[in-house]
Amino acid sequence: MSSTRDSSRLRLGILGVVVLSLFATLLARLWYLQVLVAPDFQVEAQANSVRLVYTEAPRGRILDRNGDVLVENRIVPTVVVDRVAVARDPDLLPRLGAYLGKDPAELQRRVDDLRFSQYRPAPVADDVRKEQVVYLREHQAEFPGVDVVQLTQRHYPHGELAAHVLGYVGAINDRELEPRRNQGYRPGDSIGKSGVELAYEQALRGQPEVEKLQVDSRDRVLRSLGKQPSVPGHDVVLTIDIDVQALAEESLRQGLETARQTWDPDQLKRFLAPAGSVVVQDPRDGAILAMASYPTYDPTTFANGISTSHFQFLQDPANHYPLNNRALQGLYAPASTFKLVTAIAALSNQAIAANTTIIDNGSIAVGDPPTVFRNAFGTAHGRVDMARAISLSSDVYFYELGAKLDNPRKPYPIQETARSFGMGRITDVELPFEAEGRVPDPESKQKLHEANPEAFPYGEWFTGDNINLSIGQGDLVVTPLQLINAYSAFANGGTVWVPRVGGAVRDVVHGTSRAIEGRQHSKAAMENGHRDAVMAGLRRVVSDEEGTASAAFAGFPLSRFSLAGKTGTAEVAGKQDTALYVGFGPIEDPRYAVAVVMEESGFGSSAAAPVARRIFDGLVGNPPGPVARVAGRD
């Protein structure tokens, strides 16, 4: 009996110790939580109840050189929907869609779009009409959680004008976001996608508004705890003159339409003339006054998200890629406009003197067995010196130079001269996606062959390659921007500028401005005497009655505003000829250089030179008439 009582006391004692230990542990834990780490938990709890909401700052404007606004921000009435209301009422979006004439599925996609903050109502319809605003506000019972607010949207007041220069804005994607996270970008932010919008993204983008919101345990917004105001982006002033831009675009459009109405006797159909470009540059500092590319597009369609169908239209090869800026992305054989380079190379290397003459019988034969190279239509021009050869575009004269300059014991002079004028490399213009071009030589030809033997079946360099190069054909390709920059360098005496469209950046908050100065890239390999000899030929192209551009410039006031230029007609395998013209003036103090390139449009003298004529008319103050195709060959 005594043994049983002792055992019970022992168990009760053990149980008591266990209970006391548990209470001690609990008290210790409570002390730890309530006293030791309580301040940390208070901070953490407070942080968990606060959300930061970012609202993008007004983006800077883009203006032309005279202060005309090319891109600005427009206030648009926008329908927004509270997500909680959508969750409560599944029929809300179908009702709203029926009234606005929009697909409810599209409204749902906007509600789910991660670009928009989850702590603010989602914008589902932009730029709604006034009567719709009034109706929605008067029928709140029918549309609970629906409101209309004022939001900013990128606006291009001139529509398609200068679209390729200006570019467009869109939502940042993962590839763009990753390298910019430390710059403050967040998912859903807007970013320049092309043109000046991309090139000057850092200046145009401001600092966002940051609002602190207190939320409850279910992440519902309770109240605002304050805002840090946004800082608007800087304005960017361009070198573009919007009047010259309009002149260039209209002239190009007219030229292509005229070409489409013209019969191509070689291919027995009308010219297709699907695309082209024009660049107008100031040779004194490399500033671009106009840059046109056709076909074009309206950047407004990107302002708040482009539709899939329209984006596919812009990417469709059948529509000739309207988003491409052909002025700096298009690659073309420069054809006879390249004779300027060959002439300088020949004079610099004593391959010929300016007054040396040759007999142009319409063709020459080179090699054994001989390969025959001909003028256009095999026309014989008789005795020609350099000025006359340039003026009437004698291929035979330049074939001779190409053959003489094909000397493997020396650096290839034509190629070296072309590169010194900036061909075959990017110009460093600030606009994105510039193509590099190609000046062919034995090394590049071998690489092309190794990379793509089907397209380039021969890796060996022949004299015929140099002969083709001498008239701007073969594997040589340049962009219209490289071409105009090379002629500007020739016009100004040899300075190769970095082309630019930016003129200044203005801080609208502090009222300051930073000018963007012209930058010299290099000096072209050219002596003054050689320049004079070539200039004589380029002048005669426009002014001499046998000059290939004389018909296009008939009646132009050359005594008041002297011009020089060169036509070109590039042969393209499987396509109609590409028409080119490059010119500048006044010769004594060049202020304008103009390059015109028109795909599948025929002779440069017939199709491209009249477009340049209309542009020069506008530049000198003459009323520009309609583009009229003229007879001619080059």
XYZ file of C-alpha atoms in Angstrom:
634
model
C 0.000 0.000 0.000
C 2.827 2.334 0.973
C 4.663 1.413 -2.278
C 1.595 2.389 -4.408
C 1.329 5.867 -2.765
C 5.044 6.496 -3.359
C 4.667 5.667 -7.065
C 1.725 8.083 -7.454
C 3.626 10.898 -5.781
C 6.531 10.303 -8.142
C 4.343 10.484 -11.259
C 2.631 13.640 -9.996
C 6.034 15.159 -9.336
C 7.247 14.371 -12.824
C 4.035 15.769 -14.350
C 4.444 18.922 -12.308
C 7.975 19.399 -13.538
C 6.851 18.933 -17.144
C 3.996 21.424 -16.747
C 6.269 23.974 -15.128
C 8.803 23.515 -17.938
C 6.166 24.093 -20.562
C 4.962 27.251 -18.838
C 8.522 28.476 -18.541
C 9.115 27.884 -22.245
C 5.889 29.656 -23.133
C 6.761 32.624 -20.951
C 10.226 32.808 -22.484
C 8.778 32.754 -26.008
C 6.260 35.447 -25.101
C 9.054 37.598 -23.653
C 11.062 37.102 -26.817
C 8.175 38.071 -29.059
C 6.712 40.874 -26.973
C 9.894 42.483 -25.765
C 13.044 41.419 -27.568
C 11.995 41.428 -31.252
C 8.780 43.432 -31.055
C 10.276 46.593 -32.678
C 11.462 44.568 -35.678
C 8.071 42.954 -36.147
C 6.366 46.336 -35.876
C 8.534 47.649 -38.728
C 7.890 44.556 -40.818
C 4.146 44.697 -40.241
C 4.091 48.345 -41.218
C 6.039 47.608 -44.404
C 3.630 44.836 -45.304
C 0.724 47.292 -45.096
C 2.277 49.890 -47.482
C 2.394 49.636 -51.267
C 4.309 51.922 -53.642
C 2.509 52.809 -56.845
C 4.529 54.337 -59.692
C 3.006 56.580 -62.347
C 5.154 57.461 -65.322
C 6.193 61.080 -65.731
C 5.064 63.076 -68.773
C 7.483 62.174 -71.550
C 9.453 65.031 -73.118
C 8.303 66.564 -76.366
C 10.124 66.328 -79.698
C 10.375 69.497 -81.793
C 11.800 70.365 -85.183
C 14.633 72.858 -85.662
C 12.143 75.769 -85.786
C 10.267 74.767 -82.646
C 7.291 73.062 -84.303
C 6.003 70.288 -82.068
C 6.406 66.868 -83.685
C 5.558 64.710 -80.653
C 3.704 65.702 -77.499
C 1.477 64.261 -74.785
C -2.276 64.387 -75.166
C -4.865 64.181 -72.372
C -7.450 61.546 -73.238
C -10.619 60.525 -71.309
C -10.161 56.889 -70.319
C -12.638 54.407 -68.846
C -11.215 52.595 -65.811
C -12.655 49.635 -63.928
C -12.166 48.577 -60.323
C -10.975 44.957 -60.190
C -12.966 44.202 -57.019
C -16.141 45.284 -58.799
C -15.300 42.997 -61.712
C -14.835 40.077 -59.307
C -18.157 40.787 -57.623
C -20.182 41.219 -60.789
C -19.253 38.812 -63.653
C -21.687 40.603 -65.986
C -20.065 44.010 -65.519
C -17.555 43.748 -68.369
C -20.085 42.293 -70.860
C -22.474 45.190 -70.051
C -19.702 47.737 -70.389
C -18.415 46.155 -73.601
C -21.887 46.204 -75.127
C -22.245 49.916 -74.394
C -18.747 50.889 -75.588
C -18.862 48.589 -78.614
C -15.869 46.575 -77.426
C -15.260 42.859 -77.006
C -15.621 41.916 -73.295
C -12.672 39.545 -73.718
C -10.513 42.509 -74.710
C -11.738 44.429 -71.642
C -10.842 41.429 -69.474
C -7.353 41.327 -71.002
C -6.884 44.976 -70.072
C -8.053 44.250 -66.507
C -5.527 41.390 -66.271
C -2.739 43.359 -67.957
C 0.279 43.473 -65.649
C 1.357 46.778 -67.137
C -1.245 48.477 -64.958
C -0.896 48.730 -61.180
C -3.022 46.233 -59.263
C -3.765 48.928 -56.685
C -5.484 51.241 -59.097
C -8.491 50.785 -61.398
C -7.480 49.281 -64.759
C -7.846 51.431 -67.912
C -9.959 49.495 -70.400
C -11.029 52.026 -73.062
C -9.146 55.130 -74.260
C -10.263 58.341 -75.886
C -13.971 57.778 -75.279
C -16.526 60.317 -76.520
C -18.015 63.023 -74.307
C -21.509 61.546 -74.486
C -20.102 58.221 -73.297
C -18.437 59.950 -70.353
C -21.731 61.589 -69.384
C -23.712 58.361 -69.797
C -21.361 56.312 -67.640
C -21.384 58.892 -64.872
C -25.173 59.145 -64.922
C -25.597 55.354 -64.784
C -23.295 54.430 -61.917
C -25.842 51.966 -60.576
C -25.655 50.039 -63.843
C -21.840 50.233 -63.967
C -20.551 49.971 -60.366
C -16.786 50.396 -60.085
C -16.556 52.084 -63.512
C -15.143 55.610 -63.797
C -13.675 57.967 -66.395
C -10.309 59.609 -65.697
C -7.887 61.791 -67.681
C -4.673 60.005 -68.797
C -1.810 61.150 -71.013
C -1.050 59.499 -74.328
C 1.766 60.015 -76.866
C 0.495 62.190 -79.695
C 2.008 62.784 -83.148
C 0.242 65.888 -84.504
C 1.664 65.445 -88.017
C 0.509 61.828 -88.313
C 2.792 59.793 -90.584
C 5.146 62.694 -91.303
C 8.721 61.867 -90.228
C 7.496 58.607 -88.677
C 10.796 56.784 -89.231
C 12.801 59.602 -87.687
C 10.525 60.019 -84.670
C 9.905 56.315 -83.973
C 7.301 55.140 -81.506
C 6.803 54.099 -77.881
C 5.582 50.802 -76.437
C 5.557 48.734 -73.253
C 8.977 47.526 -72.168
C 9.592 43.812 -72.720
C 11.731 41.401 -70.720
C 14.729 41.783 -73.026
C 14.636 45.563 -72.691
C 13.875 45.530 -68.981
C 16.692 43.323 -67.729
C 19.605 45.712 -68.459
C 17.562 48.695 -67.254
C 16.348 47.527 -63.871
C 19.003 49.537 -62.069
C 17.810 52.614 -63.972
C 14.413 52.435 -62.292
C 12.447 50.742 -65.065
C 9.614 48.425 -64.002
C 7.404 45.980 -65.878
C 4.740 47.861 -67.799
C 6.801 51.031 -68.245
C 6.833 52.772 -71.610
C 10.051 52.893 -73.608
C 11.121 54.190 -77.013
C 11.131 51.382 -79.546
C 12.670 53.079 -82.569
C 13.786 56.408 -84.006
C 14.354 59.439 -81.793
C 12.003 57.945 -79.191
C 14.608 55.209 -78.669
C 17.787 57.161 -79.423
C 16.928 59.855 -76.847
C 15.060 57.602 -74.397
C 17.193 58.708 -71.457
C 16.458 62.398 -72.057
C 12.774 62.007 -72.926
C 11.922 59.786 -69.966
C 11.292 61.660 -66.728
C 11.162 60.482 -63.107
C 7.888 58.805 -62.116
C 5.414 59.871 -59.468
C 5.592 57.564 -56.423
C 2.505 57.227 -54.204
C 2.430 55.354 -50.892
C -0.795 53.426 -50.291
C -1.795 51.697 -47.070
C -3.504 48.342 -47.618
C -5.200 45.837 -45.314
C -4.382 42.171 -44.787
C -6.298 41.339 -47.996
C -4.279 43.868 -49.975
C -7.161 46.290 -50.284
C -6.234 49.977 -50.437
C -7.167 51.835 -47.243
C -5.703 55.287 -47.857
C -2.927 57.274 -49.476
C 0.097 58.071 -47.310
C 1.482 60.706 -49.661
C 3.068 61.251 -53.074
C 6.479 62.083 -54.491
C 5.650 64.171 -57.586
C 6.946 63.210 -61.007
C 9.636 65.091 -62.926
C 8.806 65.507 -66.628
C 11.253 64.377 -69.297
C 13.417 66.761 -71.320
C 12.368 68.154 -74.687
C 14.505 67.146 -77.675
C 14.966 69.612 -80.530
C 15.854 68.035 -83.862
C 17.830 69.238 -86.854
C 14.848 68.156 -88.964
C 12.895 70.937 -90.684
C 9.318 69.702 -90.824
C 8.602 71.744 -93.966
C 11.576 70.187 -95.773
C 10.516 66.803 -94.420
C 7.027 67.252 -95.885
C 8.571 68.370 -99.184
C 10.818 65.291 -99.291
C 8.043 62.840 -98.427
C 5.569 64.311 -100.904
C 8.195 64.407 -103.673
C 9.130 60.777 -103.052
C 5.486 59.698 -103.025
C 4.816 61.517 -106.296
C 7.939 60.043 -107.868
C 6.948 56.486 -106.979
C 3.369 57.005 -108.193
C 4.674 58.422 -111.460
C 7.004 55.451 -111.901
C 4.107 53.028 -111.355
C 2.359 54.610 -114.320
C 5.407 54.135 -116.557
C 6.044 51.200 -118.875
C 9.249 49.205 -118.414
C 10.311 48.181 -121.939
C 12.842 45.657 -120.596
C 10.399 43.644 -118.515
C 7.267 44.515 -120.500
C 5.261 45.717 -117.539
C 4.849 48.880 -115.522
C 7.475 49.708 -112.939
C 6.527 48.370 -109.518
C 8.133 51.264 -107.584
C 7.180 49.836 -104.188
C 9.593 51.696 -101.955
C 12.249 54.373 -101.688
C 13.952 56.948 -99.526
C 15.136 60.543 -99.546
C 17.716 62.220 -97.324
C 18.433 65.959 -97.183
C 21.621 66.927 -95.335
C 23.526 70.090 -94.532
C 27.099 69.381 -95.780
C 28.490 72.043 -93.460
C 27.928 70.069 -90.249
C 26.223 66.768 -91.130
C 22.814 67.831 -89.789
C 19.904 65.947 -91.330
C 17.139 68.263 -92.533
C 14.820 65.535 -93.791
C 14.797 61.753 -93.881
C 11.955 60.079 -95.729
C 11.262 56.388 -96.158
C 8.405 54.810 -98.083
C 6.204 52.914 -97.339
C 5.591 54.476 -93.983
C 3.287 54.091 -90.973
C 1.428 56.140 -88.363
C 3.219 56.059 -84.973
C -0.084 56.993 -83.301
C -1.209 53.390 -83.795
C 1.394 52.386 -81.203
C 0.310 55.026 -78.680
C -1.567 52.665 -76.404
C -0.823 49.231 -77.763
C -1.052 48.278 -81.424
C -3.505 45.586 -82.505
C -2.028 42.235 -83.510
C -3.562 42.395 -86.978
C -2.112 45.823 -87.711
C 1.333 44.833 -86.441
C 1.240 41.783 -88.698
C 0.316 44.077 -91.592
C 3.394 46.211 -90.889
C 5.599 43.087 -90.793
C 4.185 41.475 -93.917
C 6.760 41.239 -96.769
C 3.937 41.839 -99.244
C 3.613 45.337 -97.759
C 7.357 45.988 -98.074
C 8.055 46.365 -94.347
C 6.730 49.870 -93.603
C 8.522 49.939 -90.229
C 11.955 49.772 -91.903
C 13.765 53.066 -92.267
C 15.241 52.538 -95.724
C 17.425 55.634 -95.435
C 19.691 53.859 -92.965
C 18.612 50.227 -93.164
C 18.188 49.793 -96.919
C 21.231 48.428 -98.765
C 21.586 49.340 -102.444
C 24.181 49.199 -105.158
C 25.028 52.890 -105.699
C 25.557 52.323 -109.442
C 26.943 55.344 -111.314
C 26.693 57.637 -108.282
C 29.801 55.692 -107.153
C 31.818 57.076 -110.078
C 32.744 60.012 -107.859
C 34.750 57.581 -105.705
C 36.361 55.808 -108.669
C 37.356 59.129 -110.205
C 39.005 60.378 -106.990
C 40.793 57.040 -106.557
C 42.104 57.113 -110.138
C 43.359 60.690 -109.877
C 44.950 60.099 -106.468
C 46.821 57.022 -107.742
C 47.910 58.597 -111.030
C 45.929 56.040 -112.994
C 44.731 58.862 -115.211
C 44.829 62.661 -115.487
C 41.667 64.719 -115.616
C 42.331 65.796 -119.195
C 43.345 62.333 -120.415
C 40.882 61.072 -122.983
C 39.873 57.615 -124.059
C 37.743 56.425 -126.929
C 34.422 55.072 -125.726
C 33.204 52.639 -128.369
C 30.339 51.437 -126.202
C 32.112 48.403 -124.744
C 35.444 46.940 -123.695
C 36.690 43.352 -123.544
C 38.757 42.185 -120.579
C 40.531 38.881 -119.871
C 41.283 35.735 -121.786
C 38.840 34.480 -122.847
C 37.501 38.019 -123.038
C 34.537 39.229 -121.037
C 32.715 42.160 -122.648
C 31.506 45.076 -120.511
C 29.085 47.534 -122.168
C 27.521 50.939 -121.680
C 23.775 51.115 -121.220
C 22.307 49.976 -124.568
C 25.891 49.709 -125.866
C 25.885 53.425 -126.711
C 29.255 54.723 -127.949
C 30.204 58.170 -126.615
C 33.406 58.696 -128.618
C 36.305 60.611 -127.096
C 35.706 61.394 -123.420
C 37.748 62.980 -120.659
C 36.859 62.734 -116.988
C 34.374 65.616 -116.862
C 32.508 64.383 -119.914
C 32.658 60.771 -118.727
C 30.964 61.803 -115.485
C 28.509 64.089 -117.258
C 27.134 61.529 -119.681
C 27.962 58.570 -117.403
C 30.331 56.647 -119.675
C 30.678 53.187 -118.154
C 33.490 52.314 -120.560
C 35.643 55.166 -119.218
C 35.238 53.877 -115.673
C 35.674 50.247 -116.716
C 39.126 51.292 -117.923
C 39.859 52.871 -114.554
C 38.594 49.812 -112.699
C 40.915 47.566 -114.680
C 43.911 49.858 -114.118
C 43.276 50.040 -110.392
C 43.057 46.268 -109.958
C 46.633 45.813 -108.789
C 47.151 43.150 -106.102
C 50.592 44.545 -105.254
C 48.999 47.703 -103.834
C 46.123 48.309 -101.431
C 43.003 48.457 -103.561
C 42.609 52.203 -104.249
C 38.890 52.279 -105.074
C 38.045 50.407 -101.884
C 40.361 52.569 -99.787
C 38.862 55.754 -101.211
C 35.300 54.505 -100.679
C 36.032 53.721 -97.052
C 37.649 57.110 -96.524
C 34.326 58.653 -97.645
C 32.508 56.571 -95.029
C 31.124 53.771 -97.184
C 30.980 50.194 -95.919
C 30.658 51.108 -92.248
C 27.982 52.575 -90.036
C 27.931 56.358 -89.980
C 27.312 56.507 -86.196
C 24.080 58.452 -86.659
C 22.241 58.285 -83.335
C 19.194 56.562 -84.846
C 19.087 52.815 -84.154
C 19.298 49.770 -86.421
C 21.681 51.289 -88.986
C 23.020 48.848 -91.594
C 26.776 48.632 -92.204
C 26.962 48.183 -95.973
C 29.819 46.502 -97.816
C 32.793 47.624 -99.904
C 34.021 44.405 -101.529
C 37.662 43.370 -101.827
C 39.416 39.999 -102.189
C 39.154 39.257 -98.474
C 35.459 40.103 -98.154
C 34.641 38.162 -101.309
C 36.331 35.053 -99.927
C 34.417 35.400 -96.642
C 31.108 35.773 -98.459
C 31.851 32.679 -100.482
C 32.758 30.630 -97.410
C 29.667 31.796 -95.532
C 27.216 31.262 -98.390
C 28.699 29.423 -101.391
C 25.312 29.110 -103.035
C 24.703 32.858 -103.171
C 28.406 33.658 -103.760
C 29.757 30.774 -105.880
C 33.244 32.268 -106.473
C 35.690 33.170 -103.726
C 38.488 34.341 -106.017
C 38.841 38.028 -106.879
C 38.910 38.812 -110.613
C 39.658 41.983 -112.540
C 35.997 41.894 -113.546
C 35.100 42.378 -109.887
C 37.051 45.631 -109.833
C 35.466 46.680 -113.122
C 31.991 46.101 -111.712
C 32.964 47.975 -108.577
C 34.155 50.959 -110.616
C 30.554 51.678 -111.683
C 29.025 50.885 -108.300
C 27.839 47.361 -109.015
C 28.980 43.854 -107.980
C 28.926 43.108 -104.268
C 29.071 46.801 -103.294
C 26.088 47.962 -101.198
C 25.603 51.191 -99.251
C 22.758 52.857 -97.415
C 21.253 56.105 -98.737
C 22.616 57.761 -95.576
C 26.168 56.634 -96.391
C 25.708 57.872 -99.937
C 24.525 61.356 -98.957
C 27.238 61.583 -96.291
C 29.928 60.755 -98.870
C 28.636 63.427 -101.274
C 28.420 65.926 -98.421
C 32.070 65.208 -97.630
C 32.975 65.801 -101.256
C 30.890 69.003 -101.317
C 32.472 70.498 -98.191
C 36.048 69.711 -99.210
C 36.569 66.371 -97.492
C 35.136 66.455 -93.967
C 33.174 63.287 -93.214
C 30.643 64.244 -90.554
C 28.730 61.977 -88.230
C 25.166 62.539 -89.460
C 22.787 63.610 -86.729
C 19.137 64.445 -86.171
C 19.543 65.786 -82.625
C 20.017 69.535 -82.248
C 19.540 70.208 -78.520
C 18.132 68.795 -75.277
C 16.073 71.178 -73.135
C 15.476 70.755 -69.406
C 11.945 72.135 -69.071
C 12.101 72.127 -65.269
C 15.224 74.234 -64.869
C 14.947 76.119 -68.154
C 18.369 75.055 -69.438
C 19.410 73.744 -72.830
C 22.338 71.604 -74.062
C 23.292 71.922 -77.716
C 24.253 68.782 -79.635
C 27.196 69.802 -81.778
C 28.255 68.236 -85.053
C 31.091 65.718 -84.836
C 33.738 65.193 -87.479
C 34.302 61.516 -88.134
C 37.289 61.619 -90.491
C 38.773 63.243 -93.583
C 38.204 61.803 -97.023
C 41.275 60.955 -99.108
C 41.004 63.771 -101.649
C 43.235 66.567 -102.937
C 41.705 69.906 -103.891
C 42.824 69.670 -107.502
C 41.212 66.256 -107.855
C 38.014 67.582 -106.292
C 37.919 70.394 -108.856
C 38.270 67.943 -111.734
C 35.421 65.760 -110.504
C 33.300 68.791 -109.611
C 33.488 69.944 -113.216
C 31.875 66.693 -114.295
C 29.208 66.736 -111.582
C 28.260 70.299 -112.538
C 27.847 69.261 -116.169
C 25.542 66.380 -115.161
C 22.964 69.014 -114.278
C 23.817 71.938 -116.544
C 25.296 70.482 -119.754
C 22.801 69.494 -122.431
C 24.269 65.977 -122.642
C 24.357 65.655 -118.828
C 22.216 62.784 -117.581
C 20.217 65.020 -115.215
C 19.923 68.052 -117.511
C 16.381 67.181 -118.622
C 15.187 66.862 -115.046
C 16.692 70.240 -114.102
C 15.686 72.126 -117.239
C 14.573 75.614 -116.260
C 16.098 75.476 -112.792
C 17.727 78.822 -111.880
C 21.305 77.514 -111.954
C 22.740 81.003 -112.336
C 21.212 81.894 -108.987
C 21.710 78.556 -107.265
C 24.344 76.318 -108.884
C 23.975 72.567 -108.612
C 26.125 69.473 -109.018
C 24.977 65.875 -108.954
C 25.094 62.368 -110.340
C 22.483 59.939 -111.578
C 22.651 56.182 -111.162
C 20.739 53.095 -112.306
C 21.431 49.936 -110.327
C 20.823 46.528 -111.825
C 19.309 44.099 -109.322
C 19.032 40.391 -110.123
C 15.419 39.358 -110.613
C 14.063 42.868 -110.194
C 13.600 46.078 -112.124
C 16.315 48.729 -111.921
C 16.798 50.918 -108.858
C 16.861 54.663 -109.647
C 19.288 56.957 -107.803
C 20.254 60.600 -107.767
C 22.626 62.477 -105.430
C 23.308 66.191 -105.696
C 24.186 69.313 -103.751
C 24.230 73.082 -104.006
C 25.088 75.802 -104.260
C 28.449 74.555 -105.510
C 30.396 77.533 -104.152
C 29.100 77.077 -100.581
C 27.013 73.905 -100.346
C 24.105 74.127 -97.922
C 21.966 71.265 -99.141
C 22.750 67.736 -100.277
C 19.903 65.538 -101.512
C 19.905 61.769 -102.122
C 17.002 59.930 -103.764
C 16.758 56.141 -104.042
C 13.704 54.491 -105.656
C 13.376 50.732 -105.871
C 12.285 49.176 -109.186
C 11.641 52.559 -110.782
C 13.931 52.594 -113.843
C 16.673 55.042 -114.810
C 17.970 57.459 -112.225
C 17.880 60.281 -114.743
C 14.190 59.609 -115.505
C 12.787 58.704 -112.102
C 15.051 59.881 -109.248
C 16.439 63.152 -110.652
C 12.922 64.688 -111.094
C 12.211 63.954 -107.428
C 15.426 65.726 -106.415
C 14.523 68.604 -108.753
C 11.223 69.130 -106.958
C 13.002 69.135 -103.598
C 15.627 71.655 -104.759
C 12.818 73.837 -106.119
C 11.284 73.941 -102.665
C 14.644 74.574 -100.988
C 15.413 77.610 -103.137
C 11.919 79.049 -102.824
C 10.459 78.004 -106.170
C 6.902 76.648 -106.060
C 7.427 72.877 -106.343
C 5.370 71.493 -109.214
C 4.357 67.886 -109.743
C 7.109 65.323 -110.290
C 7.340 64.776 -114.036
C 9.205 61.791 -115.442
C 11.673 62.767 -118.171
C 13.497 60.888 -120.895
C 17.047 59.835 -120.142
C 19.445 57.002 -119.502
C 22.566 56.549 -117.414
